[in-house]
Coordinates of C-alpha atoms and ligand atoms in Angstrom, one line a residue:
X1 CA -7.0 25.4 -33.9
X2 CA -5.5 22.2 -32.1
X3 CA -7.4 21.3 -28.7
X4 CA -4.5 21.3 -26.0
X5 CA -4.5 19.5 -22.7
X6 CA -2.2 18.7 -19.9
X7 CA -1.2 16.2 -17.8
X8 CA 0.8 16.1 -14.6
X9 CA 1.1 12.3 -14.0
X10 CA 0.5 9.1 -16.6
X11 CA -1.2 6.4 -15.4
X12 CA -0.8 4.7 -12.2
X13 CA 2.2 2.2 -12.5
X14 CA 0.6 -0.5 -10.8
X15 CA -2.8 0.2 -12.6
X16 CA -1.1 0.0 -16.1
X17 CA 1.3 -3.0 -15.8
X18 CA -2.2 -4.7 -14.9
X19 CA -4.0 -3.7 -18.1
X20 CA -0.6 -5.1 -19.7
X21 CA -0.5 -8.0 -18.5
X22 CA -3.8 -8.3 -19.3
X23 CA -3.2 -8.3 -22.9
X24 CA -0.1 -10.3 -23.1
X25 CA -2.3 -12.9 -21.3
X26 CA -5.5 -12.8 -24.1
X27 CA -2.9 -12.7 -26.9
X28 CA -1.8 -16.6 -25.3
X29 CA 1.4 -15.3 -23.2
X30 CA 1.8 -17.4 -20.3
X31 CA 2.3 -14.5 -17.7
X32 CA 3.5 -15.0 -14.1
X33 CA 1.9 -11.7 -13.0
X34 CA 4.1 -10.0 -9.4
X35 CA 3.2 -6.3 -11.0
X36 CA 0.0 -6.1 -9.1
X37 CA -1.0 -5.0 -5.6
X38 CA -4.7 -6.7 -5.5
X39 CA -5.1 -9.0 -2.9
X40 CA -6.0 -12.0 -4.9
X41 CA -8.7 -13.4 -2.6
X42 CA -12.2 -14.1 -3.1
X43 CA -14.9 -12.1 -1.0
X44 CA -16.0 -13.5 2.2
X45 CA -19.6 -14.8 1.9
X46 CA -21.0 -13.1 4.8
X47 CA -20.0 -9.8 2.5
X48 CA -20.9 -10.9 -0.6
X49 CA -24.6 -11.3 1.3
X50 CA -24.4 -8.0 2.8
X51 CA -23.5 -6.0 -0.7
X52 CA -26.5 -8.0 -2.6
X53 CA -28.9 -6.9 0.3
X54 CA -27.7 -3.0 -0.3
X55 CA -28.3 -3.2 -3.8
X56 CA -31.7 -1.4 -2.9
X57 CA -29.9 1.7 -1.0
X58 CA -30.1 3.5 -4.2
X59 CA -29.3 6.5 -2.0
X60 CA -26.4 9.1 -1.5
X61 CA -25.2 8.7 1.8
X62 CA -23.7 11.8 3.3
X63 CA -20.6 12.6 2.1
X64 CA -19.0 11.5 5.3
X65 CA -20.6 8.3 5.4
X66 CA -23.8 7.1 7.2
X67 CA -24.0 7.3 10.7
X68 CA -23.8 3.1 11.3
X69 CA -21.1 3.2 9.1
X70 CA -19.0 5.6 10.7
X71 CA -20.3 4.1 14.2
X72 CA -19.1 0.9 13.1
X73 CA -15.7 2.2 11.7
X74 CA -15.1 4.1 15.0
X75 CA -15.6 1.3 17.1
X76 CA -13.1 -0.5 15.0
X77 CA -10.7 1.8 15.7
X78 CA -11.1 1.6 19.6
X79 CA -11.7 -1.9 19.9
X80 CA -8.6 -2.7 17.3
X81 CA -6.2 -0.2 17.3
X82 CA -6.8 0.6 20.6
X83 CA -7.2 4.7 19.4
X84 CA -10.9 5.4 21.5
X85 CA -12.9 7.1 18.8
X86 CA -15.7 8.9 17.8
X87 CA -17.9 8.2 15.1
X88 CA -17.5 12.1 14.3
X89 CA -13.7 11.4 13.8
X90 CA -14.7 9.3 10.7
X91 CA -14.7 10.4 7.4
X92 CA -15.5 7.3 4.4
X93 CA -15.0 7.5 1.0
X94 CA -14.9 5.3 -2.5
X95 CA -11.0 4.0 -1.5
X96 CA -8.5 5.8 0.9
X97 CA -6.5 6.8 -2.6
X98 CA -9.5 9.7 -2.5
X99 CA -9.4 10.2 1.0
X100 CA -4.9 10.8 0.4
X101 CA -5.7 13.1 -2.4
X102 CA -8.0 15.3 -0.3
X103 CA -5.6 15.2 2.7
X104 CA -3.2 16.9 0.8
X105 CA -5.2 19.1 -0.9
X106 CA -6.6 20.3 2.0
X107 CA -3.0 21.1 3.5
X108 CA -0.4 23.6 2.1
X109 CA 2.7 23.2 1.7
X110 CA 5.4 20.6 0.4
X111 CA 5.1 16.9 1.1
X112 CA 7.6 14.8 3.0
X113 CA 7.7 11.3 1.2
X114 CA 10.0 7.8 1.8
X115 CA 12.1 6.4 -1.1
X116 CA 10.4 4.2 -2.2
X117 CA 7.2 4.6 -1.5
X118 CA 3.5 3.8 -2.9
X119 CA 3.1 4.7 -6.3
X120 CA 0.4 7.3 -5.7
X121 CA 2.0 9.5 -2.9
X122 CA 4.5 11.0 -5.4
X123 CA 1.6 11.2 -8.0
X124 CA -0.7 12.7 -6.3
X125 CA 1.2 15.6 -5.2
X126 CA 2.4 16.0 -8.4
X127 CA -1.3 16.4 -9.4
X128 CA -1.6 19.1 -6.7
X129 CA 1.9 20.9 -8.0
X130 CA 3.2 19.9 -4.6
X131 CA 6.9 20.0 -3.5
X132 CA 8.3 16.5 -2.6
X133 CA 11.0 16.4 0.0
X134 CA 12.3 12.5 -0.4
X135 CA 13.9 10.9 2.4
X136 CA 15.5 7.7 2.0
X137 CA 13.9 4.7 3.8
X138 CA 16.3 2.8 6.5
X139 CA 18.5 0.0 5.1
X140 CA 16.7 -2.5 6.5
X141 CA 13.2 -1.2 7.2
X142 CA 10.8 0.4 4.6
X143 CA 7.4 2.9 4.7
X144 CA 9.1 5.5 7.0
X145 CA 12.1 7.9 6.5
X146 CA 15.1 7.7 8.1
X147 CA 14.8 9.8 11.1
X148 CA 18.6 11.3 11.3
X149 CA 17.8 11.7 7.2
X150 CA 14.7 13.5 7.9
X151 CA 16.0 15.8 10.2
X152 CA 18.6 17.2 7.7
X153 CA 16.3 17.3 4.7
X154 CA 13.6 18.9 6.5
X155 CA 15.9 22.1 7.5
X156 CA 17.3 21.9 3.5
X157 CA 14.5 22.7 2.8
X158 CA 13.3 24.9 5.4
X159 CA 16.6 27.1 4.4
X160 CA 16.0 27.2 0.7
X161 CA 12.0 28.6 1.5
X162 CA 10.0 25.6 1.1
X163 CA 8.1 24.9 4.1
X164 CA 7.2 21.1 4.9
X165 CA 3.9 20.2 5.8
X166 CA 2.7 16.4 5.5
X167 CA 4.6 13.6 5.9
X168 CA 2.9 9.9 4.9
X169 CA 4.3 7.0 6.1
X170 CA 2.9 3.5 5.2
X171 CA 2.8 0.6 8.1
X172 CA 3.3 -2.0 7.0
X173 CA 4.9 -0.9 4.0
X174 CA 4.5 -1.1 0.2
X175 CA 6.7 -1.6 -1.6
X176 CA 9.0 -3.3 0.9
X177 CA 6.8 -5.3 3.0
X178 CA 8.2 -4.2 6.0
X179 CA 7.3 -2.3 9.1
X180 CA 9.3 0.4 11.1
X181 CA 10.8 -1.0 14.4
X182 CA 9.0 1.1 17.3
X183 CA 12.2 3.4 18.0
X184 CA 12.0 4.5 14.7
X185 CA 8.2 5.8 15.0
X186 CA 9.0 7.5 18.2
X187 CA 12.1 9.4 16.2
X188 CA 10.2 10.3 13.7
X189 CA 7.4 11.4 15.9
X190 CA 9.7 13.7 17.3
X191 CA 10.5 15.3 14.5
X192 CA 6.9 15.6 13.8
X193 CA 6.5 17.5 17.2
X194 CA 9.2 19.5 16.4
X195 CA 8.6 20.8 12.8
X196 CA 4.8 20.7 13.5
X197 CA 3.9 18.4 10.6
X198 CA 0.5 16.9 9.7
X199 CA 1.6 12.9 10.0
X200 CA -0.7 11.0 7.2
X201 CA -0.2 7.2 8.7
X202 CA -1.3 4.7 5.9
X203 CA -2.1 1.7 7.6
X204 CA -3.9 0.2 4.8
X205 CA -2.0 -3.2 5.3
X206 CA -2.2 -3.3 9.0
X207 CA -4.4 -6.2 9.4
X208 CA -2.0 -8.1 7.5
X209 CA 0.8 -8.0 9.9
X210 CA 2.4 -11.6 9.4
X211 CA 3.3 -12.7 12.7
X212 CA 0.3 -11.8 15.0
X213 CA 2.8 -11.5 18.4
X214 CA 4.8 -8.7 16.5
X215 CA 5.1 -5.4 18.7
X216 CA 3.6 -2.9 16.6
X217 CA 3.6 1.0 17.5
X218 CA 1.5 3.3 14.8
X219 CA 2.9 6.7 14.8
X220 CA -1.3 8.0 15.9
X221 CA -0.3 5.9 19.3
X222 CA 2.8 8.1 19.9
X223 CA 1.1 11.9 18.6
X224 CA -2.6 11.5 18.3
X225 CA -2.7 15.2 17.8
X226 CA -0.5 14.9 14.2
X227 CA -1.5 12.2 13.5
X228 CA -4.5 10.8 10.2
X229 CA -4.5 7.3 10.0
X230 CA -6.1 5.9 6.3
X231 CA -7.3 2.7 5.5
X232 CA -10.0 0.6 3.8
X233 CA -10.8 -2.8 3.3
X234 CA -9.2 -3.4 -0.2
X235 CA -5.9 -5.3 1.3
X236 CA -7.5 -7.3 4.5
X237 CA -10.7 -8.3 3.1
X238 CA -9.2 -8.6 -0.7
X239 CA -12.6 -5.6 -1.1
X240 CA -10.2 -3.6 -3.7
X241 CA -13.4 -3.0 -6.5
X242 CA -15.9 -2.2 -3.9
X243 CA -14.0 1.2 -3.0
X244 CA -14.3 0.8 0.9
X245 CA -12.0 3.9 2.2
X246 CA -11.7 5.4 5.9
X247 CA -9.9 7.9 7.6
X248 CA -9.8 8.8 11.7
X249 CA -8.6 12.5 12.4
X250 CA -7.7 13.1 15.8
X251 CA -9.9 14.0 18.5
X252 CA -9.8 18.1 18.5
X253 CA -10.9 21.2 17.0
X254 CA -8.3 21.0 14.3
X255 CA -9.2 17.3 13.5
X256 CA -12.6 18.5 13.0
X257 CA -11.4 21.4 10.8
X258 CA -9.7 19.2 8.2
X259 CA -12.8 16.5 8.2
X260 CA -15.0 18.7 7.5
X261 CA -12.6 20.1 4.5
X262 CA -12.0 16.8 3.1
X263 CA -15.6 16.4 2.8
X264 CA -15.9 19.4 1.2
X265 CA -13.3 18.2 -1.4
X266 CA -15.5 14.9 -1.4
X267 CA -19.0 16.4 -1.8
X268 CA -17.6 18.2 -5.6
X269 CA -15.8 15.1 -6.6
X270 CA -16.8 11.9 -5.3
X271 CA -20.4 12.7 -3.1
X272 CA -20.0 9.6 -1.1
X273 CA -18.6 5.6 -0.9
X274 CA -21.2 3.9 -2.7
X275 CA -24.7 3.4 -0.6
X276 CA -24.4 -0.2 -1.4
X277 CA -21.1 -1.0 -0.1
X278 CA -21.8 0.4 3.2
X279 CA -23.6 -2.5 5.0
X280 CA -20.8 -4.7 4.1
X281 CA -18.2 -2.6 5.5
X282 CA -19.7 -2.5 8.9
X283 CA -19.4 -6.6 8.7
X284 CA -15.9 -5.9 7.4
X285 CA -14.8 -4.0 10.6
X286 CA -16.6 -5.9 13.0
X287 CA -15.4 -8.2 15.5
X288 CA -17.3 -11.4 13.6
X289 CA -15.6 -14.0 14.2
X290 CA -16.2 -15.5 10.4
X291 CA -14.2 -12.3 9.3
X292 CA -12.4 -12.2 11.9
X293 CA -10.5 -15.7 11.0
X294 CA -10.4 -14.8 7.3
X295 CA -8.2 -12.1 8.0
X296 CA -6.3 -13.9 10.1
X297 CA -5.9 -16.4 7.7
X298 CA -5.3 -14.4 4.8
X299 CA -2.0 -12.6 6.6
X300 CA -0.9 -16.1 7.6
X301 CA -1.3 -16.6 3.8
X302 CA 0.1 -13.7 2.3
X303 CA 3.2 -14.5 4.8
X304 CA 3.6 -17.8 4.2
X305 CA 4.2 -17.0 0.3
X306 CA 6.1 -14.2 0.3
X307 CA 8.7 -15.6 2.5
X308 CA 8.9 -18.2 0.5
X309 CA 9.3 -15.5 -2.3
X310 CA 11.8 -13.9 -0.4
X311 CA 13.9 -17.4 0.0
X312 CA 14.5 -17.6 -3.6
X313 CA 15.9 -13.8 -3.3
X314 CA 18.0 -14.9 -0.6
X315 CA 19.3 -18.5 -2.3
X316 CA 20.3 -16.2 -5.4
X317 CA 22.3 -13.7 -2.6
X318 CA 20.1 -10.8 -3.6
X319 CA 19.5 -7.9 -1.1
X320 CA 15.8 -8.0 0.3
X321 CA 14.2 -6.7 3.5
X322 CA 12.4 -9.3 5.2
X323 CA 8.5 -9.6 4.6
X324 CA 6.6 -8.5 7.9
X325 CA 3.3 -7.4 6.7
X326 CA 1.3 -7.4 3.2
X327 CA 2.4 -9.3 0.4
X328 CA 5.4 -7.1 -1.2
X329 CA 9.0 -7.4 -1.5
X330 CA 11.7 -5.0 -2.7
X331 CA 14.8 -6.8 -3.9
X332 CA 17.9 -4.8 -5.2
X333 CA 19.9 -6.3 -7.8
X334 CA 22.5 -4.1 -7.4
X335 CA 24.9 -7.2 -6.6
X336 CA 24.4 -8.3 -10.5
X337 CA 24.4 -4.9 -12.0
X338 CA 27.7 -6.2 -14.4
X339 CA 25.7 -9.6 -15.1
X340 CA 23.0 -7.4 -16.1
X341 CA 24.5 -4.4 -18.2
X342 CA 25.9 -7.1 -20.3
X343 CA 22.6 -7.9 -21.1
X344 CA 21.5 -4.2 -21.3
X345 CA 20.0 -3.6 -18.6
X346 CA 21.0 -0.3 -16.5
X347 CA 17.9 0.8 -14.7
X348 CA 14.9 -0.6 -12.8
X349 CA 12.5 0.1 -15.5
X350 CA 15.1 -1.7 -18.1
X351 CA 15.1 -4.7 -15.4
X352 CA 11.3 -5.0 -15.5
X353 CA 11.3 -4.9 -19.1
X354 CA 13.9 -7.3 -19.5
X355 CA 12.2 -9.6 -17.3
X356 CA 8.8 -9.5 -18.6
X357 CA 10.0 -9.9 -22.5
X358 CA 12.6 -12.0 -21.6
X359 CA 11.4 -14.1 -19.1
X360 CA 7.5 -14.1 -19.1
X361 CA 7.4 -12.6 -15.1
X362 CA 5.5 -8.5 -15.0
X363 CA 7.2 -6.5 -11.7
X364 CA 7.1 -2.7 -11.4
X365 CA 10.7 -0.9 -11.6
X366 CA 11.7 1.0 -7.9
X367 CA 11.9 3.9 -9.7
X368 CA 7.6 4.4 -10.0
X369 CA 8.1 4.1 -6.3
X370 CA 10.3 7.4 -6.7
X371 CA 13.7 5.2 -6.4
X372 CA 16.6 6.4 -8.2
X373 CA 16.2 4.9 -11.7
X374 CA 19.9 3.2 -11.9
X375 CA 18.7 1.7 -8.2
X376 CA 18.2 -1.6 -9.5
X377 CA 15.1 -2.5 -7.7
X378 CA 11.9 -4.3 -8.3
X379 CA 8.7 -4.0 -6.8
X380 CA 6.8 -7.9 -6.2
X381 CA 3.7 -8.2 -5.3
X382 CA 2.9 -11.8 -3.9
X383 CA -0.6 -12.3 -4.0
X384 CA -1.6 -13.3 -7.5
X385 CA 0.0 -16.4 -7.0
X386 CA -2.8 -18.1 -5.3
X387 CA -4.5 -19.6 -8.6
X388 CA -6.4 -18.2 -11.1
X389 CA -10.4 -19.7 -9.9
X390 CA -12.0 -19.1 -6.8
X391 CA -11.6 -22.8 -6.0
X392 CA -7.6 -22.0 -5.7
X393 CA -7.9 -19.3 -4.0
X394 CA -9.9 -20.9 -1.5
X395 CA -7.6 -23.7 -1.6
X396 CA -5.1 -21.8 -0.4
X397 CA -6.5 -20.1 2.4
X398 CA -7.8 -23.3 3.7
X399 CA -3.9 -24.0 4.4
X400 CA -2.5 -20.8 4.6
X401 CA 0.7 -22.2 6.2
X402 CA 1.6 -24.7 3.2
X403 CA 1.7 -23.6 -0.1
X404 CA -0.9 -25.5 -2.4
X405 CA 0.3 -27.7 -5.3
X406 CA -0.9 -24.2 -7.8
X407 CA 1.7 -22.2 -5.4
X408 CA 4.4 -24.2 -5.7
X409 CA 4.3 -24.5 -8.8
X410 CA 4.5 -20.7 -9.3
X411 CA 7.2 -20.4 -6.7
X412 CA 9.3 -22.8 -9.0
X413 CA 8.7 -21.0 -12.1
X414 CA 10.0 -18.1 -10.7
X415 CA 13.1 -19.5 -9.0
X416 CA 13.6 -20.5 -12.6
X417 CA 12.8 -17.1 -14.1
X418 CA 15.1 -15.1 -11.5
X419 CA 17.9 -18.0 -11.9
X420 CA 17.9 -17.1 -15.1
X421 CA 17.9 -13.5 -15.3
X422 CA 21.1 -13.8 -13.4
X423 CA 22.6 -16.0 -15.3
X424 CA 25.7 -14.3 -17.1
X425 CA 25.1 -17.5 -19.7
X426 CA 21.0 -17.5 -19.8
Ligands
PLP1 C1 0.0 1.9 0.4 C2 -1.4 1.9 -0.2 N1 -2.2 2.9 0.2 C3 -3.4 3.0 -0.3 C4 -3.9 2.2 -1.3 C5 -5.2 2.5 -1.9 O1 -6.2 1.7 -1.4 P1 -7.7 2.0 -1.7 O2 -8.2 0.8 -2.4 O3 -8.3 2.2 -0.3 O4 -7.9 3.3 -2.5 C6 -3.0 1.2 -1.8 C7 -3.5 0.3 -2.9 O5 -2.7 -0.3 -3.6 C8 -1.7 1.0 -1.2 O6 -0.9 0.1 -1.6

């Protein structure tokens, strides 16, 4: 008899085009790699000393997290984000990718998602045989739906029996790099009021808000009962190995009702984040002022090069929201889609092929970010282009506002590479 199996989802877009590039690399392709959303910066020392003295906590810490951990994370939070918090309101885990899985497992009911939006969202509930409700993203903003959009999808759905219960939003966003102007939080708050919705608010990438003065209003400001905020320290403090991932419910009975079932889910799959890592993420959150300036100068970083990314998208007229925070971009090539159907190409995941055989540069298509697949949009990620040692890397955030010879040298290579992509003659 044959062994049978299922699977809901393959492998995670951005994971795979990794392992891909990966090979093309070892078998002597010389790969300029935008597929991947690692932050492509060495460890801080003062981390790096921390995780070698946990190597003894052999330990597993309670599910939760330890209790200096979750101190440490709370005062973050209040001292930060300006959300007072209690160390209770804290749940830790190995990445906030668990801690999003358990969320929605822990809540019934169909899940409100952005197109486009992170890889995993759509995945996950996918895993969990979830309803999606898609709501497209505002022309010129990205990681929340439009709020008139919303509105009407949310009472479509209501009407044909499936009820909505989550909806995630990413600030700033991946995969557009951008972040929702403040009216558009407190619409879509409203609507979060109205059709009492648990708000999930991924603010994985909010550290790494580009322009420090930028007025910034998370949706847990505007609703603290709705809202979760998630986040880690995989994006600010480049930590995406050691599996550093928080969560902050809100401060009230039902806050405490879904903690305590996402550790629940925890304690039968994951037990804990790892004993080791622990110390280092209470340096992490801290107001040191070592990390403290790495941060800083890892956004300036991360801004600096994807602007100038987002120049060459702009000198070749294509359409690109405007990189606020992280180290994404989310052109549409729409403008060339006659250009590029004479070279075959008619959907995003066609356009990323083309361009990696074609052209030597890995992207993800927008349609593993649940875009329409004849969309023609590409997901870039920034922040491999920083050099390939640690020397480079350092390099480059010793000057975060000037890109380093190694950077420049990639930013022309892909001027080049996009130049001639659109190129009816190349
Ligand atoms: C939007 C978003 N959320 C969450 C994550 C997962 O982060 P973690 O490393 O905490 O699991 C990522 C990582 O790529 C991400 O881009």
């Amino acid at each position: 008899m044959q062994l049978t199996f299922q699977s809901r989802v393959t492998k995670s877009a951005t994971l795979a085009i990794n392992e891909e590039v990966a090979a093309l690399r070892a078998s002597g392709e010389d790969i300029i790699h935008l597929g991947f959303g690692e932050a492509g910066l060495p460890p801080h020392p003062l981390l790096m000393e921390a995780l070698a003295r946990g190597a003894s906590r052999n330990f597993y810490p309670s599910t939760a997290g330890s209790a200096s951990t979750r101190e440490a994370i709370a005062e973050f939070f209040s001292r930060q984000r300006r959300l007072p918090t209690k160390a209770e309101q804290i749940v830790t885990a190995p990445g906030s990718k668990a801690l999003l899985f358990a969320l929605m497992d822990a809540t019934k009911g169909a899940v409100v998602l952005t197109r486009p939006s992170w890889v995993s969202y759509g995945a996950q509930a996918a895993l969990l045989g979830r309803d999606v409700i898609w709501v497209d993203a505002p022309a010129d903003q990205g990681g929340f739906p439009d709020p008139d959009q919303l509105e009407s999808k949310l009472i479509q759905a209501t009407d044909s029996g499936i009820i909505p219960a989550i909806l995630i939003t990413t600030l700033p966003d991946n995969p557009t790099g951008s972040v929702p102007a403040p009216q558009t939080v407190h619409a879509v708050a409203k609507l979060v009021r109205k059709y009492n919705l648990l708000h999930i608010s991924d603010e994985i990438y909010r550290e790494l808000i580009h322009d420090p003065t930028m007025p910034i209003v998370s949706p847990a400001d505007v609703l603290p009962d709705n809202v979760v905020v998630t986040g880690g320290l995989s994006k600010s403090l480049a930590l995406g190995g050691w599996r550093t991932g928080y969560m902050r419910v809100p401060d009230s009975s039902f806050g405490a009702r879904l903690a305590a079932s996402v550790v629940a889910i925890g304690s039968e799959i994951w037990s804990a984040m790892p004993a080791p890592v622990e110390p280092a993420v209470e340096i992490g959150v801290s107001d040191n002022p070592e990390i403290q300036q790495r941060i800083a100068d890892s956004a300036a970083l991360h801004g600096t090069v994807a602007r100038a990314v987002y120049q060459i998208f702009c000198d070749l007229g294509v359409a690109c929201r405007a990189p606020e925070g992280g180290f994404y971009l989310y052109p549409d090539f729409g403008r060339y889609r006659d250009t590029l159907l004479s070279k075959g190409v008619t959907t995003s995941s066609e356009l990323a092929h083309h361009l990696l055989r074609n052209h030597k540069v890995a992207t993800l298509p927008g349609s593993a970010f649940g875009d329409k697949p004849e969309n023609l949009c590409l997901r870039i990620a920034t922040s491999m282009l920083y050099g390939s040692t640690p020397e480079e890397k350092l390099a480059a955030l010793a000057a975060p506002g000037q890109p380093t010879p190694v950077i420049r040298s990639n930013l022309a290579r892909i001027r080049a590479a996009f130049s001639a992509l659109l190129s009816p003659d190349a």
